[in-house]
CSV table of C-alpha atoms and ligand atoms in Angstrom, one decimal:
chain,number,residue,atom,x,y,z
A,28,MET,CA,23.1,-7.0,-2.4
A,29,ALA,CA,20.5,-9.7,-2.1
A,30,LEU,CA,19.1,-8.7,1.4
A,31,MET,CA,19.7,-5.1,2.6
A,32,THR,CA,19.3,-4.1,6.2
A,33,GLY,CA,17.1,-1.1,7.1
A,34,GLU,CA,20.2,1.0,7.6
A,35,GLU,CA,21.6,0.0,4.2
A,36,TYR,CA,18.3,0.9,2.7
A,37,ILE,CA,18.4,4.4,4.2
A,38,GLN,CA,21.9,4.9,3.1
A,39,SER,CA,20.9,3.8,-0.5
A,40,LEU,CA,18.1,6.5,-0.4
A,41,LYS,CA,20.7,9.1,0.6
A,42,LYS,CA,22.5,8.5,-2.7
A,43,MET,CA,19.4,9.4,-4.7
A,44,LYS,CA,18.6,12.8,-6.0
A,45,THR,CA,14.9,12.5,-5.7
A,46,LYS,CA,13.2,15.8,-6.1
A,47,VAL,CA,10.5,16.3,-3.5
A,48,TYR,CA,8.4,19.4,-2.6
A,49,LEU,CA,6.7,19.6,0.8
A,50,MET,CA,4.5,22.5,1.8
A,51,GLY,CA,6.0,24.7,-0.9
A,52,GLU,CA,9.6,23.9,-0.4
A,53,LEU,CA,12.0,21.7,-2.3
A,54,VAL,CA,13.3,19.5,0.5
A,55,GLU,CA,17.1,19.3,0.6
A,56,ASN,CA,17.4,16.2,2.8
A,57,PHE,CA,14.1,14.3,2.7
A,58,ILE,CA,15.6,11.4,4.6
A,59,ASP,CA,15.9,13.4,7.9
A,60,HIS,CA,12.8,15.5,7.4
A,61,PRO,CA,10.6,14.9,10.5
A,62,MET,CA,7.4,14.7,8.5
A,63,ILE,CA,8.9,12.2,6.1
A,64,ARG,CA,11.2,10.1,8.3
A,65,PRO,CA,8.5,8.0,10.0
A,66,SER,CA,7.4,6.7,6.6
A,67,ILE,CA,11.0,5.8,5.8
A,68,ASN,CA,11.3,3.9,9.1
A,69,SER,CA,8.3,1.9,8.1
A,70,VAL,CA,9.9,0.8,4.8
A,71,ALA,CA,13.2,0.1,6.7
A,72,ALA,CA,11.3,-2.4,8.8
A,73,THR,CA,10.6,-4.4,5.7
A,74,TYR,CA,14.4,-4.8,5.3
A,75,ASP,CA,15.3,-5.3,9.0
A,76,MET,CA,12.7,-8.0,9.6
A,77,ALA,CA,13.9,-10.0,6.6
A,78,HIS,CA,17.1,-10.7,8.7
A,79,GLU,CA,15.2,-12.0,11.7
A,80,GLU,CA,15.5,-15.8,11.9
A,81,GLU,CA,12.0,-16.3,13.3
A,82,HIS,CA,10.4,-14.4,10.4
A,83,GLN,CA,12.6,-15.7,7.6
A,84,ASN,CA,9.8,-17.9,6.2
A,85,VAL,CA,7.3,-15.1,5.7
A,86,MET,CA,9.7,-12.2,5.0
A,87,THR,CA,11.9,-14.0,2.4
A,88,ALA,CA,11.6,-16.5,-0.4
A,89,ILE,CA,13.9,-18.3,-2.9
A,90,SER,CA,13.7,-16.5,-6.2
A,91,ASN,CA,12.7,-18.4,-9.3
A,92,ILE,CA,14.9,-16.0,-11.3
A,93,THR,CA,18.2,-15.8,-9.3
A,94,GLY,CA,17.9,-19.0,-7.2
A,95,GLU,CA,18.9,-16.8,-4.2
A,96,ARG,CA,17.0,-15.8,-1.1
A,97,VAL,CA,15.3,-12.5,-1.7
A,98,ASN,CA,13.0,-10.2,0.3
A,99,ARG,CA,9.4,-11.4,-0.3
A,100,PHE,CA,8.6,-7.8,-1.4
A,101,CYS,CA,10.7,-8.5,-4.5
A,102,HIS,CA,9.4,-12.1,-5.1
A,103,LEU,CA,7.2,-13.6,-7.9
A,104,HIS,CA,4.8,-15.9,-6.1
A,105,GLN,CA,5.5,-19.5,-7.0
A,106,SER,CA,2.6,-21.2,-5.2
A,107,THR,CA,-0.5,-20.7,-3.1
A,108,GLU,CA,1.8,-21.0,-0.1
A,109,ASP,CA,3.7,-18.0,-1.3
A,110,LEU,CA,0.4,-16.1,-1.7
A,111,LYS,CA,-0.5,-16.9,1.9
A,112,ASN,CA,2.9,-16.0,3.2
A,113,LYS,CA,2.6,-12.6,1.5
A,114,VAL,CA,-0.6,-11.9,3.5
A,115,LYS,CA,1.1,-13.2,6.7
A,116,MET,CA,4.1,-10.9,6.1
A,117,GLN,CA,1.8,-7.9,5.6
A,118,ARG,CA,-0.1,-8.7,8.8
A,119,LEU,CA,3.1,-9.0,10.7
A,120,LEU,CA,4.4,-5.7,9.4
A,121,GLY,CA,1.1,-4.0,10.1
A,122,GLN,CA,1.4,-5.2,13.7
A,123,LYS,CA,4.9,-4.0,14.1
A,124,THR,CA,4.5,-0.6,12.5
A,125,ALA,CA,0.8,0.3,12.9
A,126,SER,CA,1.1,2.1,9.6
A,127,CYS,CA,1.5,1.6,5.9
A,128,PHE,CA,4.9,0.2,5.0
A,129,GLN,CA,4.5,1.0,1.4
A,130,ARG,CA,6.5,-1.7,-0.3
A,131,CYS,CA,3.6,-3.9,-1.3
A,132,VAL,CA,2.6,-1.8,-4.4
A,133,GLY,CA,5.9,-2.8,-6.1
A,134,MET,CA,5.4,-6.4,-5.2
A,135,ASP,CA,1.9,-6.4,-6.6
A,136,ALA,CA,3.0,-4.6,-9.8
A,137,PHE,CA,5.9,-7.1,-10.3
A,138,ASN,CA,3.5,-10.0,-10.2
A,139,SER,CA,0.9,-8.5,-12.5
A,140,ILE,CA,3.3,-7.2,-15.1
A,141,PHE,CA,5.2,-10.5,-15.1
A,142,SER,CA,2.1,-12.5,-16.1
A,143,THR,CA,0.6,-9.9,-18.4
A,144,THR,CA,3.8,-9.3,-20.5
A,145,PHE,CA,4.0,-13.1,-21.1
A,146,GLU,CA,0.5,-12.9,-22.7
A,147,ILE,CA,1.2,-9.8,-24.7
A,148,ASP,CA,4.2,-11.4,-26.2
A,149,GLU,CA,2.2,-14.5,-27.0
A,150,LYS,CA,-0.3,-12.4,-28.9
A,151,TYR,CA,1.9,-9.8,-30.5
A,152,GLY,CA,5.3,-11.4,-30.7
A,153,THR,CA,6.8,-8.6,-28.6
A,154,VAL,CA,9.7,-9.0,-26.2
A,155,TYR,CA,8.3,-7.4,-23.1
A,156,HIS,CA,8.5,-10.5,-20.9
A,157,GLU,CA,12.2,-11.2,-21.3
A,158,ARG,CA,12.9,-7.5,-20.7
A,159,PHE,CA,10.8,-7.6,-17.5
A,160,LYS,CA,12.6,-10.7,-16.3
A,161,ARG,CA,15.8,-8.8,-16.6
A,162,TYR,CA,14.3,-6.0,-14.7
A,163,MET,CA,13.2,-8.4,-11.9
A,164,LYS,CA,16.7,-9.8,-11.7
A,165,PHE,CA,18.0,-6.2,-11.2
A,166,VAL,CA,15.3,-5.5,-8.6
A,167,GLN,CA,16.0,-8.7,-6.6
A,168,GLU,CA,19.8,-8.5,-6.8
A,169,ASN,CA,19.7,-4.9,-5.4
A,170,ASP,CA,16.7,-5.5,-3.0
A,171,LEU,CA,15.0,-2.4,-4.3
A,172,THR,CA,11.8,-0.6,-3.1
A,173,VAL,CA,9.7,0.1,-6.1
A,174,ASP,CA,6.6,2.2,-6.4
A,175,GLY,CA,4.0,0.3,-8.4
A,176,ALA,CA,2.2,3.3,-9.9
A,177,MET,CA,-1.2,2.9,-11.4
A,178,THR,CA,-3.5,5.8,-10.5
A,179,ASP,CA,-3.7,8.7,-13.0
A,180,PRO,CA,-5.2,12.0,-12.0
A,181,LYS,CA,-8.1,11.2,-14.4
A,182,GLY,CA,-9.6,14.6,-14.8
A,183,ASP,CA,-13.2,14.4,-16.0
A,184,ARG,CA,-14.2,10.9,-14.8
A,185,GLY,CA,-16.9,10.7,-17.5
A,186,LEU,CA,-14.4,11.0,-20.3
A,187,ALA,CA,-11.9,8.5,-21.8
A,188,PRO,CA,-8.2,9.5,-21.7
A,189,HIS,CA,-8.1,10.8,-25.3
A,190,GLN,CA,-11.2,12.9,-24.7
A,191,GLN,CA,-9.8,14.9,-21.8
A,192,ALA,CA,-9.5,18.7,-22.2
A,193,ASP,CA,-5.9,18.4,-20.9
A,194,LEU,CA,-4.5,15.2,-22.3
A,195,ASP,CA,-1.8,15.1,-19.6
A,196,LEU,CA,-4.4,14.0,-17.0
A,197,TYR,CA,-3.6,10.5,-18.0
A,198,LEU,CA,0.1,9.7,-18.3
A,199,ARG,CA,0.9,9.4,-22.0
A,200,VAL,CA,3.6,9.0,-24.7
A,201,VAL,CA,4.3,12.4,-26.3
A,202,GLU,CA,7.1,11.4,-28.5
A,203,ARG,CA,8.3,8.1,-30.0
A,204,ARG,CA,12.0,7.7,-30.8
A,205,GLU,CA,14.1,4.9,-32.2
A,206,ASP,CA,15.7,4.3,-28.8
A,207,GLY,CA,12.6,4.8,-26.6
A,208,ILE,CA,9.7,7.1,-25.7
A,209,VAL,CA,9.1,10.4,-24.0
A,210,VAL,CA,6.2,10.5,-21.5
A,211,ARG,CA,4.3,13.3,-19.8
A,212,GLY,CA,1.6,13.2,-17.1
A,213,ALA,CA,1.4,12.3,-13.5
A,214,LYS,CA,0.5,9.5,-11.0
A,215,ALA,CA,-1.5,10.5,-8.0
A,216,HIS,CA,-1.8,9.2,-4.4
A,217,GLN,CA,1.5,7.3,-4.9
A,218,THR,CA,2.2,5.3,-1.7
A,219,GLY,CA,5.9,5.4,-0.8
A,220,ALA,CA,6.8,7.3,-3.9
A,221,VAL,CA,9.5,9.4,-2.3
A,222,ASN,CA,10.9,6.3,-0.5
A,223,SER,CA,11.2,4.2,-3.6
A,224,HIS,CA,14.3,3.6,-5.6
A,225,GLU,CA,12.3,3.0,-8.8
A,226,HIS,CA,8.9,3.6,-10.2
A,227,LEU,CA,7.1,0.9,-12.2
A,228,ILE,CA,4.3,2.5,-14.2
A,229,MET,CA,1.0,0.9,-15.3
A,230,PRO,CA,-2.1,2.2,-17.0
A,231,THR,CA,-5.0,3.1,-14.7
A,232,ILE,CA,-8.1,1.8,-16.6
A,233,ALA,CA,-9.2,-0.4,-19.5
A,234,MET,CA,-8.5,1.4,-22.8
A,235,GLY,CA,-9.7,1.5,-26.4
A,236,GLU,CA,-8.0,2.0,-29.7
A,237,ASN,CA,-8.0,5.8,-29.4
A,238,ASP,CA,-6.2,5.5,-26.1
A,239,LYS,CA,-3.1,3.8,-27.5
A,240,ASP,CA,-0.7,6.5,-26.3
A,241,PHE,CA,-2.0,6.1,-22.8
A,242,ALA,CA,-1.6,2.3,-22.8
A,243,ILE,CA,1.9,2.3,-21.4
A,244,SER,CA,4.0,0.5,-18.8
A,245,PHE,CA,7.6,1.1,-17.9
A,246,SER,CA,10.1,1.4,-15.1
A,247,ILE,CA,12.3,4.4,-14.3
A,248,PRO,CA,14.6,5.4,-11.4
A,249,SER,CA,12.7,7.8,-9.1
A,250,ASP,CA,15.3,10.5,-9.5
A,251,ALA,CA,15.4,10.4,-13.3
A,252,PRO,CA,15.5,13.9,-15.1
A,253,GLY,CA,12.0,15.3,-15.4
A,254,ILE,CA,10.4,13.6,-12.4
A,255,LEU,CA,9.3,15.6,-9.4
A,256,MET,CA,7.1,14.7,-6.4
A,257,ILE,CA,4.7,16.8,-4.3
A,258,TYR,CA,4.2,15.4,-0.8
A,259,GLY,CA,0.7,14.7,0.4
A,260,ARG,CA,-0.6,16.3,3.6
A,261,GLN,CA,-1.9,14.0,6.4
A,262,SER,CA,-4.2,14.9,9.2
A,263,CYS,CA,-2.2,16.3,12.1
A,264,ASP,CA,1.1,15.9,10.2
A,265,MET,CA,2.6,18.9,11.9
A,266,ARG,CA,2.7,16.8,15.1
A,267,LYS,CA,5.5,14.9,13.6
A,268,MET,CA,7.5,18.1,13.9
A,269,GLU,CA,7.1,18.0,17.7
A,270,ASP,CA,10.0,15.7,18.2
A,271,GLY,CA,9.7,13.4,21.2
A,272,SER,CA,6.1,14.6,22.0
A,273,MET,CA,3.5,12.0,23.0
A,274,ASP,CA,1.1,13.9,20.8
A,275,GLU,CA,2.7,12.3,17.8
A,276,GLY,CA,0.7,9.1,18.5
A,277,ASN,CA,3.0,6.8,16.7
A,278,PRO,CA,6.5,7.9,17.7
A,279,LYS,CA,8.4,6.0,15.0
A,280,PHE,CA,6.3,4.9,12.0
A,281,GLY,CA,4.0,6.4,9.4
A,282,GLY,CA,2.8,6.2,5.8
A,283,GLN,CA,3.3,8.4,2.7
A,284,GLU,CA,1.6,9.4,-0.4
A,285,ALA,CA,2.7,11.9,-3.1
A,286,LEU,CA,1.8,13.2,-6.5
A,287,VAL,CA,4.5,12.1,-9.0
A,288,VAL,CA,4.9,14.4,-12.0
A,289,PHE,CA,6.5,13.3,-15.2
A,290,ASN,CA,7.7,16.3,-17.3
A,291,ASP,CA,8.7,14.8,-20.6
A,292,VAL,CA,10.7,11.9,-19.2
A,293,PHE,CA,12.7,9.7,-21.5
A,294,ILE,CA,12.2,6.0,-21.2
A,295,PRO,CA,14.7,3.7,-23.0
A,296,ASN,CA,13.2,0.7,-24.9
A,297,GLU,CA,14.8,-1.7,-22.5
A,298,ARG,CA,12.5,-0.3,-19.7
A,299,ILE,CA,9.2,-0.5,-21.6
A,300,TYR,CA,6.7,-3.4,-20.9
A,301,LEU,CA,3.6,-2.2,-22.7
A,302,ASN,CA,3.5,0.3,-25.5
A,303,GLY,CA,0.2,0.8,-27.3
A,304,GLU,CA,-1.2,-2.8,-26.9
A,305,TYR,CA,-4.3,-1.2,-25.4
A,306,ASP,CA,-6.3,-4.4,-25.2
A,307,PHE,CA,-4.0,-5.5,-22.3
A,308,ALA,CA,-4.4,-2.3,-20.2
A,309,GLY,CA,-7.6,-3.7,-18.6
A,310,VAL,CA,-6.0,-7.1,-17.9
A,311,LEU,CA,-3.0,-5.4,-16.1
A,312,VAL,CA,-5.4,-3.2,-14.1
A,313,GLU,CA,-7.5,-6.1,-13.0
A,314,ARG,CA,-4.5,-8.2,-11.9
A,315,PHE,CA,-2.8,-5.4,-10.0
A,316,ALA,CA,-6.0,-4.4,-8.3
A,317,GLY,CA,-6.6,-8.0,-7.5
A,318,TYR,CA,-3.2,-8.5,-5.8
A,319,HIS,CA,-3.5,-5.2,-3.9
A,320,ARG,CA,-7.0,-6.1,-2.8
A,321,GLN,CA,-5.5,-9.3,-1.4
A,322,SER,CA,-2.8,-7.2,0.3
A,323,TYR,CA,-5.4,-5.3,2.4
A,324,GLY,CA,-6.4,-8.7,3.9
A,325,GLY,CA,-3.0,-8.6,5.5
A,326,CYS,CA,-1.8,-5.0,6.2
A,327,LYS,CA,-5.1,-3.6,7.5
A,328,VAL,CA,-5.5,-6.7,9.7
A,329,GLY,CA,-2.1,-6.1,11.3
A,330,VAL,CA,-2.8,-2.5,11.9
A,331,GLY,CA,-6.3,-3.6,13.2
A,332,ASP,CA,-4.5,-5.9,15.7
A,333,ALA,CA,-2.6,-2.9,17.1
A,334,LEU,CA,-5.8,-0.9,17.3
A,335,ILE,CA,-7.6,-3.7,19.1
A,336,GLY,CA,-4.6,-3.9,21.5
A,337,ALA,CA,-4.8,-0.2,22.1
A,338,ALA,CA,-8.6,-0.4,22.9
A,339,ALA,CA,-8.0,-3.3,25.4
A,340,LEU,CA,-5.1,-1.3,27.0
A,341,ILE,CA,-7.1,1.9,27.4
A,342,ALA,CA,-10.0,-0.1,28.9
A,343,GLU,CA,-7.5,-1.4,31.5
A,344,TYR,CA,-6.1,2.0,32.2
A,345,ASN,CA,-9.6,3.4,32.6
A,346,GLY,CA,-10.3,0.7,35.1
A,347,VAL,CA,-13.0,-1.2,33.2
A,348,PRO,CA,-11.3,-4.2,31.6
A,349,LYS,CA,-13.9,-6.5,33.1
A,350,ALA,CA,-17.0,-4.6,32.0
A,351,SER,CA,-19.0,-7.0,29.9
A,352,HIS,CA,-19.8,-4.5,27.2
A,353,ILE,CA,-16.1,-3.8,26.8
A,354,LYS,CA,-15.3,-7.5,26.5
A,355,ASP,CA,-18.1,-7.8,23.9
A,356,LYS,CA,-16.8,-4.8,21.9
A,357,LEU,CA,-13.3,-6.4,21.8
A,358,ILE,CA,-14.8,-9.6,20.6
A,359,GLU,CA,-16.7,-7.8,17.8
A,360,MET,CA,-13.5,-6.0,16.8
A,361,THR,CA,-11.6,-9.3,16.7
A,362,HIS,CA,-14.4,-10.9,14.7
A,363,LEU,CA,-14.3,-8.2,12.1
A,364,ASN,CA,-10.6,-8.1,11.9
A,365,GLU,CA,-10.2,-11.9,11.6
A,366,THR,CA,-12.9,-11.9,8.9
A,367,LEU,CA,-10.7,-9.7,6.8
A,368,TYR,CA,-7.7,-12.0,7.4
A,369,ALA,CA,-9.9,-15.0,6.4
A,370,CYS,CA,-10.6,-13.2,3.1
A,371,GLY,CA,-6.9,-12.5,2.5
A,372,LEU,CA,-6.1,-16.1,3.1
A,373,ALA,CA,-9.0,-17.5,1.1
A,374,CYS,CA,-8.2,-15.6,-2.1
A,375,SER,CA,-4.6,-16.8,-1.7
A,376,THR,CA,-5.5,-20.5,-1.0
A,377,GLU,CA,-7.7,-20.5,-4.1
A,378,GLY,CA,-4.9,-18.9,-6.2
A,379,VAL,CA,-4.0,-20.3,-9.6
A,380,PRO,CA,-0.8,-20.4,-11.8
A,381,THR,CA,-0.7,-17.9,-14.6
A,382,LYS,CA,0.6,-18.8,-18.1
A,383,ALA,CA,3.9,-17.1,-17.2
A,384,GLY,CA,4.2,-19.5,-14.1
A,385,ASN,CA,3.7,-17.1,-11.2
A,386,TYR,CA,0.6,-17.4,-9.0
A,387,GLN,CA,-2.4,-15.2,-9.0
A,388,ILE,CA,-5.1,-14.9,-6.3
A,389,ASP,CA,-8.7,-15.8,-6.9
A,390,LEU,CA,-10.0,-12.5,-8.3
A,391,LEU,CA,-13.6,-12.8,-7.0
A,392,LEU,CA,-12.4,-13.5,-3.4
A,393,ALA,CA,-9.8,-10.8,-3.5
A,394,ASN,CA,-12.5,-8.3,-4.4
A,395,ILE,CA,-14.7,-9.6,-1.6
A,396,CYS,CA,-11.8,-9.1,0.7
A,397,LYS,CA,-11.3,-5.4,-0.3
A,398,GLN,CA,-15.1,-4.7,-0.3
A,399,ASN,CA,-15.1,-5.8,3.4
A,400,VAL,CA,-12.0,-3.6,4.0
A,401,THR,CA,-14.0,-0.6,2.8
A,402,ARG,CA,-16.3,-1.2,5.9
A,403,PHE,CA,-14.8,-3.2,8.7
A,404,PRO,CA,-11.9,-0.9,9.7
A,405,TYR,CA,-14.5,1.9,10.1
A,406,GLU,CA,-16.5,-0.2,12.5
A,407,ILE,CA,-13.3,-1.3,14.4
A,408,ALA,CA,-12.3,2.4,14.6
A,409,ARG,CA,-15.8,3.3,15.9
A,410,LEU,CA,-15.6,0.7,18.6
A,411,ALA,CA,-12.0,1.8,19.6
A,412,GLU,CA,-13.3,5.4,19.9
A,413,ASP,CA,-16.2,4.1,22.0
A,414,ILE,CA,-14.0,2.3,24.4
A,415,ALA,CA,-11.4,5.1,24.5
A,416,GLY,CA,-13.8,7.8,25.6
A,417,GLY,CA,-13.9,11.5,24.8
A,418,LEU,CA,-10.6,12.3,26.3
A,419,MET,CA,-9.0,11.0,23.1
A,420,VAL,CA,-10.0,14.3,21.4
A,421,THR,CA,-10.0,16.7,24.3
A,422,MET,CA,-6.8,16.0,26.1
A,423,PRO,CA,-4.3,18.9,26.5
A,424,SER,CA,-1.0,18.8,24.8
A,425,ASP,CA,2.0,16.9,26.1
A,426,ILE,CA,3.6,20.3,26.7
A,427,ASP,CA,0.9,21.0,29.2
A,428,PHE,CA,1.4,17.7,31.0
A,429,LYS,CA,5.1,18.7,31.4
A,430,HIS,CA,4.4,22.3,32.3
A,431,PRO,CA,5.8,23.5,35.7
A,432,VAL,CA,2.5,25.2,36.7
A,433,ILE,CA,-0.4,23.3,35.0
A,434,GLY,CA,1.3,19.9,34.6
A,435,GLU,CA,0.2,18.7,38.0
A,436,TYR,CA,-3.4,19.5,37.2
A,437,CYS,CA,-3.2,17.5,33.9
A,438,LYS,CA,-1.7,14.5,35.8
A,439,LYS,CA,-4.1,14.8,38.7
A,440,TYR,CA,-7.3,15.1,36.7
A,441,PHE,CA,-6.5,12.8,33.8
A,442,ALA,CA,-5.5,9.9,36.0
A,443,GLY,CA,-7.4,6.6,35.5
A,444,ASP,CA,-6.5,3.5,37.4
A,445,SER,CA,-4.3,4.8,40.1
A,446,LYS,CA,-1.8,2.0,39.6
A,447,VAL,CA,-1.2,3.1,36.0
A,448,PRO,CA,1.1,6.1,35.3
A,449,VAL,CA,-0.9,8.9,33.6
A,450,GLU,CA,1.5,9.0,30.7
A,451,ASN,CA,0.6,5.4,29.7
A,452,ARG,CA,-3.0,6.6,29.3
A,453,GLN,CA,-1.8,9.6,27.3
A,454,LYS,CA,0.3,7.4,25.0
A,455,VAL,CA,-2.5,5.0,24.3
A,456,LEU,CA,-5.1,7.7,23.7
A,457,ARG,CA,-2.8,9.5,21.3
A,458,PHE,CA,-2.1,6.2,19.5
A,459,ILE,CA,-5.8,5.6,19.0
A,460,GLU,CA,-6.3,9.2,17.9
A,461,ASN,CA,-3.4,8.7,15.4
A,462,LEU,CA,-5.0,5.6,13.9
A,463,THR,CA,-8.6,6.8,13.7
A,464,LEU,CA,-8.3,10.6,13.1
A,465,GLY,CA,-4.6,11.5,12.8
A,466,ALA,CA,-1.8,10.8,10.3
A,467,SER,CA,-2.1,7.0,10.3
A,468,ALA,CA,-5.9,7.3,9.6
A,469,VAL,CA,-4.8,7.9,6.0
A,470,GLY,CA,-3.7,4.3,5.9
A,471,TYR,CA,-6.2,2.7,8.2
A,472,ARG,CA,-9.4,4.5,7.3
A,473,THR,CA,-9.6,6.5,4.1
A,474,GLU,CA,-7.1,4.2,2.3
A,475,SER,CA,-9.3,1.3,3.4
A,476,MET,CA,-12.1,3.0,1.4
A,477,HIS,CA,-10.2,4.2,-1.7
A,478,GLY,CA,-6.8,2.4,-1.8
A,479,ALA,CA,-6.6,-0.5,-4.3
A,480,GLY,CA,-9.8,1.0,-5.9
A,481,SER,CA,-12.9,2.6,-4.4
A,482,PRO,CA,-15.8,0.3,-3.3
A,483,GLN,CA,-17.7,0.6,-6.6
A,484,ALA,CA,-14.7,-0.8,-8.5
A,485,GLN,CA,-14.9,-4.0,-6.5
A,486,ARG,CA,-18.7,-4.2,-7.0
A,487,ILE,CA,-18.2,-4.1,-10.7
A,488,MET,CA,-15.7,-7.0,-10.5
A,489,ILE,CA,-18.0,-8.9,-8.1
A,490,SER,CA,-20.9,-8.5,-10.6
A,491,ARG,CA,-18.7,-9.8,-13.4
A,492,GLN,CA,-17.4,-12.7,-11.5
A,493,GLY,CA,-20.3,-13.6,-9.3
A,494,ASN,CA,-21.8,-16.0,-11.9
A,495,ILE,CA,-25.5,-15.1,-11.3
A,496,GLU,CA,-26.5,-17.1,-14.4
A,497,GLY,CA,-24.9,-20.2,-13.0
A,498,LYS,CA,-26.8,-19.7,-9.7
A,499,LYS,CA,-30.1,-19.3,-11.6
A,500,GLN,CA,-29.3,-22.6,-13.4
A,501,LEU,CA,-28.9,-24.4,-10.0
A,502,VAL,CA,-32.5,-23.6,-9.2
A,503,LYS,CA,-33.7,-24.6,-12.6
A,504,ASP,CA,-31.9,-27.9,-12.3
A,505,ILE,CA,-33.3,-28.7,-8.9
A,506,THR,CA,-36.9,-27.6,-9.7
A,507,GLY,CA,-37.0,-29.0,-13.2
A,508,ILE,CA,-37.5,-25.7,-15.0
A,509,LYS,CA,-36.5,-26.1,-18.7
B,274,SF4,FE1,1.1,-2.3,1.7
B,274,SF4,FE2,-1.2,-1.9,2.9
B,274,SF4,FE3,0.4,0.2,2.4
B,274,SF4,FE4,-0.8,-1.0,0.4
B,274,SF4,S1,-1.8,0.1,2.1
B,274,SF4,S2,1.3,-0.4,0.5
B,274,SF4,S3,-0.9,-3.1,1.1
B,274,SF4,S4,0.9,-1.5,3.8
B,275,FE,FE1,-2.6,1.0,-0.6
């Protein structure tokens, strides 16, 4: 099925036997679990919107592999136009869901593994690239959601993988067989792991010769024997259990992260794309990180649009839309948000073809993009809280607003502009709370810091790519210093 609908996606998840634990329980039916379902709705939006005529250009593309129209989340970028459309698609989905829609990690993994396997084969005469192309055909034809999984638990950060007291702290090969390998370890903070049909594994750092068993890339169905997932908690996640309550903040959508454990999982040869060629681990990490740092110039901007909209709305409901300092704060929020978008577009516009033929972003500009993302959403959130006022964190529960005795006091004393129903104020304040302090703050705030690599990781890349020597030379040339 080249283009699934959201409903077909949900049905396809129902057929899977994904093993997920949430708060100590093995979840029988994760699809309908109220704490998980909002994150599934967000992924479903990536399917539904691909069917909307007005969004076809950004949500879909013609595959270079099948020649068919595919969801852009399964596409290998064929031009700088594709790279830009990727960012536009992410902004659009951020606007529509105000959450993390999870499917980008797979798209970013596809594009980095596609180009890296070509270069590994060129150097070592391996057959990874053809294998990966077959995998991409399978992904595109079935319109799959794939968790591009990079982050290992990492244990002692001062030690290489092979030096860890517990070697499983980096996912590794524990057995080599004629027909494949057996792997053990885990991937942490996996966005959309439970909602993915497949997992596509990559190494997490550059590696040396002693780390050969950790230099591994492969794909595997998410419900393969030996895989289990442990669902990550989010701030205020229990509010999702209060069905229909305004206190949920975002009534329909959400994000998801999980720890994915691999207990001696067998990977057949056909599914392996890197196996011991440790000198390519760093290349793969750099490319995936680059693509995902570009991604944040789209998704976080879209969510930022929703937060700016909420700040403007609450100013209106509070009766101060014309106050000059409010207008100025909205201008500042817009300035910061559009700067992130400009970075996302810039690294795309400056993209280049890889040896394998797909397009890659400009790595320096993608790292600049993400470095800004580690800061600007925090300032946008601060300004939104400033405009919202303290009621955002002191408001009684929705139950109190509906209570036969105290409800009238809540409605009376929390009214703003008398022309606006109090529940509108309630809704928007909870929405801002959700994005800045609640469940969606995972995606908008802390993920802006640590997702796609923590700030220092970008600074290392910026120092490598910033060409300070070239800049010194400019001055020498102008001033005549030999
Ligand atoms: Fe996509 Fe953004 Fe979520 Fe990453 S954080 S998966 S780029 S929506
Ligand atoms: Fe992310």
